[in-house]
C-alpha cells in the first residue's frame, strides 16, 4: 500500500512516521522548501537528495519527499492520502472527499469501534488519561491517541493502529483547531468538552466562531459539558443528548479545581458507560499528573509547580488558587503573538519576579516589550538554558511557591525531569 502525505507540519510528520511503521510506502510533499523536518523518521539507507534553488527531492527506502513542489502523478499512484488537518475545508480537501481518497475512507476499521472524543481548550490530555485509566481498570481494551501537537502520535496513527488489533474503545483527544476534520474522520459515540478558553484565536478569531464550530462538531452526538459552561443552550439544540458534569468530590492527588472538573468529566463518561463506582474512585485516587502537565515538587521550603500553561485561561486558573513569588514563563512562536496575553494575566497577579525563557521559540524580546507596556513593576529576568532556570529555582527555593509554565511542552518536560530529580535527591 502507498500513501501520499500532503503537508509536513506536526500532523504530517506524525503521519509519515506512522505509515512507515505500519509498512506503507510513502510519498510526502510540502510547498515550503524550508519546512522543518525535525521529528521525521527518514530511513537513511539508499538515501539520495536532488536539489535546486527552488526545490528539494529526498528519495529513500519506501519514501520520497518533495519540498517546494508537488508531483500530481505521484499522488495519483497512491492508495490513500493523509492531508494536514489545517487543509480540511479547502478546495483540495473537497476533491479528496469526492474521490474517497482520504486515509480514513480507505482504512475504516476504526469507525466500527465505540469512540469517545475529548475536546476543549485546556485539560484534554489529563482527562483522556484519567478516562483511559478508569476504562482499562474496568477491563476494557482502549486505544488512545489523537492530536499530534498534544503529545500523541497523531490522528492517522490512531486509524492505522485500530486496523491492526481488536479494541473495545477508541479514545481520541481532539484539538480545538481540528474539529471539522475529526468529525469527518471518526464516528464519535460520545464527546466530552473540558472548557472553552482563549487560545488559538489566530484560527478561531472569536469565541463565537469557536462555539459555532463546536455546535457542528456536537451535531447528533451524546455530549458531556460542565454544568456552568457557556453556550450550553446552543449545544443542547445541536446534540442528540447532553449530560452535565460537576467537580469531582472524592480523593484526587492533582492540584487545582480545574483538575476536579477534568476528573468530573472522566467520571461522568465512565458512569454513563456503567463502570462501577468503586473502579472510578480507585482509578482516580491513584492517578498521577501526566508528563508535561501541572505537577508539584518540594525543594527546600518551596513548592515548585511545573506544567504547560500556554494560554491566558490556563494560567489564570492556576494563579487564582495560589500566590507565587516567581513565575517562569516560556514564550510562544513568533506567529502566535496572541498567546503573549498570558503576560497580561501574570501582571494582574503581580509576582515579585517574572522569569522569561524561550518556550516554543525565542520570543523573549517580544515578551519583555509586552511586560513594559503593561507597566509591570517587578523584577524581569531572562534565561536561555535549563541550567540557568535551575539556578534561579535554587535561589528562590526558600520562598513559598514558584510556578514554571507558559509555552513549550518539550522544554517544560525537561524542566520537570530536572526538578523531580532534585526534589527526590533532597527528600
GROMACS .gro file of C-alpha atoms in nm:
model
  427
    1UNK     CA    1   0.000   0.000   0.000
    2UNK     CA    2   0.118   0.352  -0.081
    3UNK     CA    3   0.004   0.679   0.079
    4UNK     CA    4   0.060   1.044  -0.003
    5UNK     CA    5   0.115   1.282   0.287
    6UNK     CA    6   0.030   1.641   0.199
    7UNK     CA    7   0.187   1.896   0.431
    8UNK     CA    8   0.472   1.826   0.672
    9UNK     CA    9   0.363   2.012   0.981
   10UNK     CA   10   0.324   1.830   1.313
   11UNK     CA   11   0.043   1.600   1.194
   12UNK     CA   12   0.207   1.541   0.856
   13UNK     CA   13   0.536   1.425   1.008
   14UNK     CA   14   0.349   1.205   1.255
   15UNK     CA   15   0.154   1.055   0.962
   16UNK     CA   16   0.474   0.977   0.769
   17UNK     CA   17   0.629   0.807   1.071
   18UNK     CA   18   0.317   0.603   1.139
   19UNK     CA   19   0.268   0.494   0.778
   20UNK     CA   20   0.630   0.379   0.753
   21UNK     CA   21   0.596   0.195   1.083
   22UNK     CA   22   0.290   0.014   0.950
   23UNK     CA   23   0.468  -0.094   0.632
   24UNK     CA   24   0.331   0.160   0.382
   25UNK     CA   25   0.527   0.322   0.103
   26UNK     CA   26   0.508   0.699   0.136
   27UNK     CA   27   0.513   0.999  -0.096
   28UNK     CA   28   0.534   1.319   0.112
   29UNK     CA   29   0.525   1.677  -0.006
   30UNK     CA   30   0.527   2.031   0.130
   31UNK     CA   31   0.532   2.351  -0.076
   32UNK     CA   32   0.762   2.514   0.179
   33UNK     CA   33   1.116   2.419   0.080
   34UNK     CA   34   1.239   2.529   0.424
   35UNK     CA   35   0.990   2.324   0.627
   36UNK     CA   36   1.140   2.184   0.947
   37UNK     CA   37   1.191   1.808   0.905
   38UNK     CA   38   1.296   1.750   1.265
   39UNK     CA   39   1.097   1.462   1.408
   40UNK     CA   40   1.059   1.293   1.070
   41UNK     CA   41   1.194   0.937   1.081
   42UNK     CA   42   1.352   0.929   0.738
   43UNK     CA   43   1.514   0.591   0.663
   44UNK     CA   44   1.873   0.670   0.571
   45UNK     CA   45   1.958   0.363   0.365
   46UNK     CA   46   1.998   0.430  -0.007
   47UNK     CA   47   1.919   0.796   0.050
   48UNK     CA   48   1.961   1.032  -0.243
   49UNK     CA   49   1.896   1.404  -0.242
   50UNK     CA   50   1.828   1.604  -0.556
   51UNK     CA   51   1.806   1.979  -0.516
   52UNK     CA   52   1.785   2.304  -0.698
   53UNK     CA   53   1.750   2.658  -0.574
   54UNK     CA   54   1.370   2.623  -0.570
   55UNK     CA   55   1.302   2.258  -0.487
   56UNK     CA   56   1.437   1.958  -0.298
   57UNK     CA   57   1.365   1.589  -0.351
   58UNK     CA   58   1.468   1.327  -0.096
   59UNK     CA   59   1.448   0.966  -0.208
   60UNK     CA   60   1.498   0.680   0.037
   61UNK     CA   61   1.376   0.332   0.122
   62UNK     CA   62   0.996   0.332   0.083
   63UNK     CA   63   0.974   0.711   0.086
   64UNK     CA   64   1.004   1.010  -0.144
   65UNK     CA   65   0.985   1.364  -0.007
   66UNK     CA   66   0.935   1.664  -0.238
   67UNK     CA   67   0.983   2.012  -0.093
   68UNK     CA   68   0.887   2.326  -0.278
   69UNK     CA   69   0.661   2.143  -0.523
   70UNK     CA   70   0.409   1.860  -0.551
   71UNK     CA   71   0.414   1.577  -0.807
   72UNK     CA   72   0.050   1.513  -0.909
   73UNK     CA   73   0.143   1.186  -1.081
   74UNK     CA   74   0.298   1.052  -0.757
   75UNK     CA   75  -0.024   1.135  -0.570
   76UNK     CA   76  -0.235   0.961  -0.834
   77UNK     CA   77  -0.036   0.640  -0.781
   78UNK     CA   78  -0.124   0.631  -0.411
   79UNK     CA   79  -0.396   0.421  -0.249
   80UNK     CA   80  -0.477   0.683   0.015
   81UNK     CA   81  -0.397   1.040   0.111
   82UNK     CA   82  -0.317   1.185   0.452
   83UNK     CA   83  -0.351   1.561   0.444
   84UNK     CA   84  -0.282   1.811   0.718
   85UNK     CA   85  -0.596   1.879   0.927
   86UNK     CA   86  -0.535   2.250   0.865
   87UNK     CA   87  -0.615   2.193   0.497
   88UNK     CA   88  -0.957   2.045   0.573
   89UNK     CA   89  -1.239   2.252   0.428
   90UNK     CA   90  -1.037   2.384   0.136
   91UNK     CA   91  -1.081   2.303  -0.233
   92UNK     CA   92  -0.815   2.032  -0.231
   93UNK     CA   93  -0.983   1.862   0.064
   94UNK     CA   94  -1.320   1.875  -0.107
   95UNK     CA   95  -1.175   1.698  -0.410
   96UNK     CA   96  -1.035   1.425  -0.186
   97UNK     CA   97  -1.369   1.375  -0.017
   98UNK     CA   98  -1.541   1.341  -0.355
   99UNK     CA   99  -1.297   1.070  -0.460
  100UNK     CA  100  -1.293   0.893  -0.124
  101UNK     CA  101  -0.913   0.901  -0.113
  102UNK     CA  102  -0.862   1.027   0.242
  103UNK     CA  103  -0.690   0.767   0.460
  104UNK     CA  104  -0.991   0.750   0.694
  105UNK     CA  105  -1.209   0.650   0.394
  106UNK     CA  106  -0.967   0.379   0.279
  107UNK     CA  107  -0.876   0.231   0.620
  108UNK     CA  108  -1.208   0.218   0.804
  109UNK     CA  109  -1.194  -0.035   1.088
  110UNK     CA  110  -1.167   0.249   1.343
  111UNK     CA  111  -1.522   0.355   1.258
  112UNK     CA  112  -1.656   0.023   1.387
  113UNK     CA  113  -1.509   0.080   1.736
  114UNK     CA  114  -1.702   0.263   2.011
  115UNK     CA  115  -1.539   0.606   2.001
  116UNK     CA  116  -1.513   0.880   2.264
  117UNK     CA  117  -1.374   1.224   2.184
  118UNK     CA  118  -1.236   1.470   2.440
  119UNK     CA  119  -1.203   1.828   2.322
  120UNK     CA  120  -1.175   2.178   2.465
  121UNK     CA  121  -0.910   2.441   2.529
  122UNK     CA  122  -0.744   2.311   2.845
  123UNK     CA  123  -0.737   1.978   3.029
  124UNK     CA  124  -0.787   1.745   2.732
  125UNK     CA  125  -0.476   1.532   2.782
  126UNK     CA  126  -0.530   1.490   3.156
  127UNK     CA  127  -0.895   1.397   3.105
  128UNK     CA  128  -0.810   1.148   2.830
  129UNK     CA  129  -0.556   0.973   3.054
  130UNK     CA  130  -0.794   0.973   3.350
  131UNK     CA  131  -1.065   0.811   3.141
  132UNK     CA  132  -0.820   0.563   2.988
  133UNK     CA  133  -0.712   0.455   3.337
  134UNK     CA  134  -1.072   0.407   3.450
  135UNK     CA  135  -1.175   0.211   3.141
  136UNK     CA  136  -0.870  -0.015   3.149
  137UNK     CA  137  -0.927  -0.086   3.518
  138UNK     CA  138  -1.282  -0.180   3.420
  139UNK     CA  139  -1.139  -0.443   3.185
  140UNK     CA  140  -1.171  -0.257   2.855
  141UNK     CA  141  -0.906  -0.266   2.584
  142UNK     CA  142  -0.857   0.101   2.497
  143UNK     CA  143  -0.673   0.258   2.204
  144UNK     CA  144  -0.586   0.616   2.296
  145UNK     CA  145  -0.429   0.896   2.094
  146UNK     CA  146  -0.505   1.197   1.882
  147UNK     CA  147  -0.371   1.546   1.828
  148UNK     CA  148  -0.003   1.525   1.735
  149UNK     CA  149   0.062   1.866   1.889
  150UNK     CA  150  -0.071   1.739   2.219
  151UNK     CA  151   0.196   1.475   2.253
  152UNK     CA  152   0.021   1.180   2.087
  153UNK     CA  153   0.126   1.011   1.762
  154UNK     CA  154  -0.136   1.187   1.551
  155UNK     CA  155  -0.483   1.109   1.418
  156UNK     CA  156  -0.362   0.894   1.131
  157UNK     CA  157  -0.167   0.675   1.371
  158UNK     CA  158  -0.494   0.600   1.553
  159UNK     CA  159  -0.658   0.500   1.227
  160UNK     CA  160  -0.372   0.266   1.137
  161UNK     CA  161  -0.337   0.118   1.485
  162UNK     CA  162  -0.710   0.045   1.504
  163UNK     CA  163  -0.680  -0.173   1.193
  164UNK     CA  164  -0.410  -0.392   1.346
  165UNK     CA  165  -0.581  -0.511   1.666
  166UNK     CA  166  -0.919  -0.556   1.835
  167UNK     CA  167  -1.016  -0.275   2.074
  168UNK     CA  168  -1.326  -0.215   2.283
  169UNK     CA  169  -1.297   0.164   2.287
  170UNK     CA  170  -1.121   0.429   2.080
  171UNK     CA  171  -1.038   0.737   2.289
  172UNK     CA  172  -0.941   1.046   2.089
  173UNK     CA  173  -0.801   1.378   2.207
  174UNK     CA  174  -0.939   1.634   1.962
  175UNK     CA  175  -0.762   1.968   1.923
  176UNK     CA  176  -0.997   2.265   1.901
  177UNK     CA  177  -0.839   2.354   1.563
  178UNK     CA  178  -0.924   2.015   1.407
  179UNK     CA  179  -1.292   1.975   1.498
  180UNK     CA  180  -1.431   1.957   1.143
  181UNK     CA  181  -1.150   1.725   1.032
  182UNK     CA  182  -1.209   1.487   1.323
  183UNK     CA  183  -1.585   1.485   1.277
  184UNK     CA  184  -1.524   1.358   0.923
  185UNK     CA  185  -1.254   1.104   1.009
  186UNK     CA  186  -1.405   0.949   1.323
  187UNK     CA  187  -1.750   0.820   1.414
  188UNK     CA  188  -1.791   0.957   1.767
  189UNK     CA  189  -2.040   0.796   2.001
  190UNK     CA  190  -1.968   1.032   2.290
  191UNK     CA  191  -1.788   1.365   2.317
  192UNK     CA  192  -1.667   1.541   2.632
  193UNK     CA  193  -1.593   1.916   2.640
  194UNK     CA  194  -1.345   2.026   2.906
  195UNK     CA  195  -1.391   2.402   2.865
  196UNK     CA  196  -1.388   2.688   2.613
  197UNK     CA  197  -1.094   2.923   2.658
  198UNK     CA  198  -0.897   3.199   2.495
  199UNK     CA  199  -0.648   3.012   2.278
  200UNK     CA  200  -0.576   2.966   1.905
  201UNK     CA  201  -0.754   3.293   1.832
  202UNK     CA  202  -0.533   3.323   1.524
  203UNK     CA  203  -0.752   3.042   1.388
  204UNK     CA  204  -1.090   3.098   1.559
  205UNK     CA  205  -1.072   3.480   1.553
  206UNK     CA  206  -1.354   3.497   1.813
  207UNK     CA  207  -1.502   3.277   2.087
  208UNK     CA  208  -1.831   3.292   1.895
  209UNK     CA  209  -1.665   3.131   1.591
  210UNK     CA  210  -1.514   2.862   1.813
  211UNK     CA  211  -1.858   2.797   1.964
  212UNK     CA  212  -2.015   2.760   1.618
  213UNK     CA  213  -1.753   2.502   1.520
  214UNK     CA  214  -1.832   2.309   1.837
  215UNK     CA  215  -2.202   2.321   1.754
  216UNK     CA  216  -2.125   2.150   1.421
  217UNK     CA  217  -1.896   1.900   1.594
  218UNK     CA  218  -2.163   1.808   1.850
  219UNK     CA  219  -2.446   1.763   1.598
  220UNK     CA  220  -2.646   1.445   1.674
  221UNK     CA  221  -2.389   1.327   1.930
  222UNK     CA  222  -2.407   1.244   2.301
  223UNK     CA  223  -2.208   1.519   2.470
  224UNK     CA  224  -2.085   1.600   2.820
  225UNK     CA  225  -2.039   1.964   2.921
  226UNK     CA  226  -1.967   2.132   3.254
  227UNK     CA  227  -2.279   2.240   3.442
  228UNK     CA  228  -2.174   2.607   3.419
  229UNK     CA  229  -2.032   2.605   3.063
  230UNK     CA  230  -2.126   2.899   2.842
  231UNK     CA  231  -2.336   2.815   2.531
  232UNK     CA  232  -2.491   2.502   2.683
  233UNK     CA  233  -2.825   2.602   2.530
  234UNK     CA  234  -2.669   2.612   2.182
  235UNK     CA  235  -2.504   2.276   2.237
  236UNK     CA  236  -2.826   2.118   2.363
  237UNK     CA  237  -3.005   2.218   2.044
  238UNK     CA  238  -2.732   2.053   1.834
  239UNK     CA  239  -2.658   1.734   2.027
  240UNK     CA  240  -2.877   1.426   2.048
  241UNK     CA  241  -2.825   1.418   2.425
  242UNK     CA  242  -2.644   1.646   2.670
  243UNK     CA  243  -2.516   1.527   3.008
  244UNK     CA  244  -2.384   1.780   3.262
  245UNK     CA  245  -2.087   1.707   3.483
  246UNK     CA  246  -1.963   1.865   3.805
  247UNK     CA  247  -1.644   1.891   4.009
  248UNK     CA  248  -1.519   1.557   4.137
  249UNK     CA  249  -1.560   1.528   4.515
  250UNK     CA  250  -1.354   1.223   4.610
  251UNK     CA  251  -0.979   1.195   4.671
  252UNK     CA  252  -0.751   1.327   4.395
  253UNK     CA  253  -0.373   1.376   4.404
  254UNK     CA  254  -0.367   1.656   4.147
  255UNK     CA  255  -0.364   2.028   4.227
  256UNK     CA  256  -0.642   2.264   4.129
  257UNK     CA  257  -1.015   2.299   4.086
  258UNK     CA  258  -0.962   2.266   3.711
  259UNK     CA  259  -0.842   1.909   3.769
  260UNK     CA  260  -1.151   1.840   3.980
  261UNK     CA  261  -1.353   1.933   3.670
  262UNK     CA  262  -1.134   1.714   3.449
  263UNK     CA  263  -1.195   1.425   3.687
  264UNK     CA  264  -1.565   1.511   3.693
  265UNK     CA  265  -1.581   1.478   3.315
  266UNK     CA  266  -1.392   1.148   3.311
  267UNK     CA  267  -1.611   1.003   3.585
  268UNK     CA  268  -1.935   1.123   3.420
  269UNK     CA  269  -1.845   0.944   3.095
  270UNK     CA  270  -1.744   0.633   3.288
  271UNK     CA  271  -2.074   0.631   3.480
  272UNK     CA  272  -2.266   0.660   3.153
  273UNK     CA  273  -2.074   0.352   3.034
  274UNK     CA  274  -2.184   0.167   3.352
  275UNK     CA  275  -1.837   0.146   3.503
  276UNK     CA  276  -1.874   0.057   3.875
  277UNK     CA  277  -1.831   0.350   4.115
  278UNK     CA  278  -1.557   0.174   4.313
  279UNK     CA  279  -1.349   0.131   3.994
  280UNK     CA  280  -1.386   0.502   3.912
  281UNK     CA  281  -1.295   0.607   4.266
  282UNK     CA  282  -0.989   0.381   4.298
  283UNK     CA  283  -0.865   0.474   3.949
  284UNK     CA  284  -0.878   0.847   4.015
  285UNK     CA  285  -0.741   0.828   4.369
  286UNK     CA  286  -0.419   0.674   4.231
  287UNK     CA  287  -0.396   0.895   3.922
  288UNK     CA  288  -0.067   1.084   3.881
  289UNK     CA  289  -0.009   1.400   3.675
  290UNK     CA  290   0.056   1.341   3.305
  291UNK     CA  291   0.406   1.426   3.183
  292UNK     CA  292   0.427   1.793   3.094
  293UNK     CA  293   0.106   1.881   3.278
  294UNK     CA  294   0.098   2.061   3.612
  295UNK     CA  295   0.272   1.875   3.892
  296UNK     CA  296   0.415   1.991   4.225
  297UNK     CA  297   0.762   1.923   4.370
  298UNK     CA  298   0.920   2.022   4.701
  299UNK     CA  299   1.266   2.183   4.713
  300UNK     CA  300   1.375   2.324   5.050
  301UNK     CA  301   1.086   2.547   5.167
  302UNK     CA  302   0.930   2.599   4.826
  303UNK     CA  303   0.660   2.415   4.638
  304UNK     CA  304   0.763   2.416   4.272
  305UNK     CA  305   0.466   2.395   4.034
  306UNK     CA  306   0.568   2.291   3.682
  307UNK     CA  307   0.343   2.236   3.381
  308UNK     CA  308   0.226   2.372   3.047
  309UNK     CA  309   0.003   2.679   3.090
  310UNK     CA  310   0.021   2.816   2.738
  311UNK     CA  311  -0.286   3.039   2.726
  312UNK     CA  312  -0.435   3.308   2.947
  313UNK     CA  313  -0.721   3.093   3.081
  314UNK     CA  314  -0.487   2.808   3.176
  315UNK     CA  315  -0.254   3.043   3.363
  316UNK     CA  316  -0.540   3.229   3.533
  317UNK     CA  317  -0.688   2.902   3.661
  318UNK     CA  318  -0.361   2.828   3.843
  319UNK     CA  319  -0.287   3.180   3.969
  320UNK     CA  320  -0.639   3.217   4.107
  321UNK     CA  321  -0.570   2.937   4.357
  322UNK     CA  322  -0.217   3.010   4.476
  323UNK     CA  323   0.015   3.305   4.534
  324UNK     CA  324   0.354   3.263   4.365
  325UNK     CA  325   0.673   3.451   4.445
  326UNK     CA  326   0.810   3.394   4.093
  327UNK     CA  327   0.660   3.299   3.760
  328UNK     CA  328   0.883   3.134   3.498
  329UNK     CA  329   0.713   3.172   3.159
  330UNK     CA  330   0.807   3.002   2.833
  331UNK     CA  331   0.745   3.217   2.527
  332UNK     CA  332   0.530   3.129   2.221
  333UNK     CA  333   0.610   3.112   1.850
  334UNK     CA  334   0.656   3.434   1.654
  335UNK     CA  335   0.326   3.382   1.470
  336UNK     CA  336   0.134   3.323   1.793
  337UNK     CA  337   0.154   3.671   1.940
  338UNK     CA  338  -0.198   3.627   2.082
  339UNK     CA  339  -0.051   3.383   2.335
  340UNK     CA  340   0.150   3.664   2.489
  341UNK     CA  341  -0.170   3.759   2.672
  342UNK     CA  342  -0.057   3.512   2.939
  343UNK     CA  343   0.165   3.802   3.045
  344UNK     CA  344  -0.142   4.018   3.099
  345UNK     CA  345  -0.264   3.757   3.347
  346UNK     CA  346   0.078   3.729   3.510
  347UNK     CA  347   0.095   4.104   3.569
  348UNK     CA  348  -0.256   4.105   3.714
  349UNK     CA  349  -0.139   3.873   3.993
  350UNK     CA  350   0.179   4.080   4.043
  351UNK     CA  351   0.451   3.829   4.137
  352UNK     CA  352   0.780   3.961   4.270
  353UNK     CA  353   0.970   3.813   3.975
  354UNK     CA  354   0.886   3.710   3.618
  355UNK     CA  355   1.148   3.491   3.452
  356UNK     CA  356   1.124   3.459   3.074
  357UNK     CA  357   1.273   3.169   2.879
  358UNK     CA  358   1.241   3.051   2.515
  359UNK     CA  359   0.950   2.806   2.505
  360UNK     CA  360   0.829   2.717   2.158
  361UNK     CA  361   1.058   2.982   2.006
  362UNK     CA  362   1.284   3.257   2.133
  363UNK     CA  363   1.038   3.545   2.151
  364UNK     CA  364   1.174   3.673   2.481
  365UNK     CA  365   1.223   4.024   2.338
  366UNK     CA  366   0.854   4.037   2.243
  367UNK     CA  367   0.761   3.927   2.594
  368UNK     CA  368   0.980   4.195   2.756
  369UNK     CA  369   0.821   4.460   2.536
  370UNK     CA  370   0.474   4.337   2.638
  371UNK     CA  371   0.562   4.348   3.009
  372UNK     CA  372   0.695   4.701   2.976
  373UNK     CA  373   0.377   4.814   2.800
  374UNK     CA  374   0.174   4.659   3.081
  375UNK     CA  375   0.375   4.856   3.336
  376UNK     CA  376   0.494   4.556   3.534
  377UNK     CA  377   0.692   4.689   3.832
  378UNK     CA  378   0.854   4.366   3.949
  379UNK     CA  379   1.185   4.215   3.851
  380UNK     CA  380   1.213   4.080   3.492
  381UNK     CA  381   1.484   3.818   3.435
  382UNK     CA  382   1.566   3.637   3.111
  383UNK     CA  383   1.736   3.299   3.085
  384UNK     CA  384   1.838   3.086   2.789
  385UNK     CA  385   1.924   2.746   2.932
  386UNK     CA  386   1.792   2.477   3.162
  387UNK     CA  387   2.089   2.523   3.394
  388UNK     CA  388   2.006   2.893   3.437
  389UNK     CA  389   1.646   2.802   3.523
  390UNK     CA  390   1.761   2.550   3.784
  391UNK     CA  391   1.999   2.805   3.937
  392UNK     CA  392   1.713   3.052   3.985
  393UNK     CA  393   1.486   2.782   4.126
  394UNK     CA  394   1.756   2.708   4.384
  395UNK     CA  395   1.785   3.079   4.464
  396UNK     CA  396   1.409   3.111   4.519
  397UNK     CA  397   1.365   2.776   4.695
  398UNK     CA  398   1.320   2.941   5.035
  399UNK     CA  399   1.009   3.124   4.916
  400UNK     CA  400   0.667   2.964   4.947
  401UNK     CA  401   0.580   2.882   4.586
  402UNK     CA  402   0.718   2.909   4.232
  403UNK     CA  403   0.536   2.839   3.905
  404UNK     CA  404   0.715   2.726   3.587
  405UNK     CA  405   0.486   2.718   3.285
  406UNK     CA  406   0.386   2.901   2.972
  407UNK     CA  407   0.463   2.763   2.624
  408UNK     CA  408   0.699   2.488   2.512
  409UNK     CA  409   0.584   2.140   2.613
  410UNK     CA  410   0.915   1.966   2.539
  411UNK     CA  411   1.114   2.227   2.728
  412UNK     CA  412   0.876   2.209   3.024
  413UNK     CA  413   0.906   1.829   3.034
  414UNK     CA  414   1.285   1.867   3.054
  415UNK     CA  415   1.245   2.117   3.338
  416UNK     CA  416   1.005   1.882   3.516
  417UNK     CA  417   1.253   1.597   3.497
  418UNK     CA  418   1.537   1.805   3.643
  419UNK     CA  419   1.317   1.945   3.921
  420UNK     CA  420   1.186   1.597   4.003
  421UNK     CA  421   1.537   1.454   4.032
  422UNK     CA  422   1.647   1.738   4.258
  423UNK     CA  423   1.336   1.702   4.473
  424UNK     CA  424   1.386   1.327   4.512
  425UNK     CA  425   1.753   1.374   4.600
  426UNK     CA  426   1.668   1.626   4.872
  427UNK     CA  427   1.378   1.429   5.019
   0.00000   0.00000   0.00000
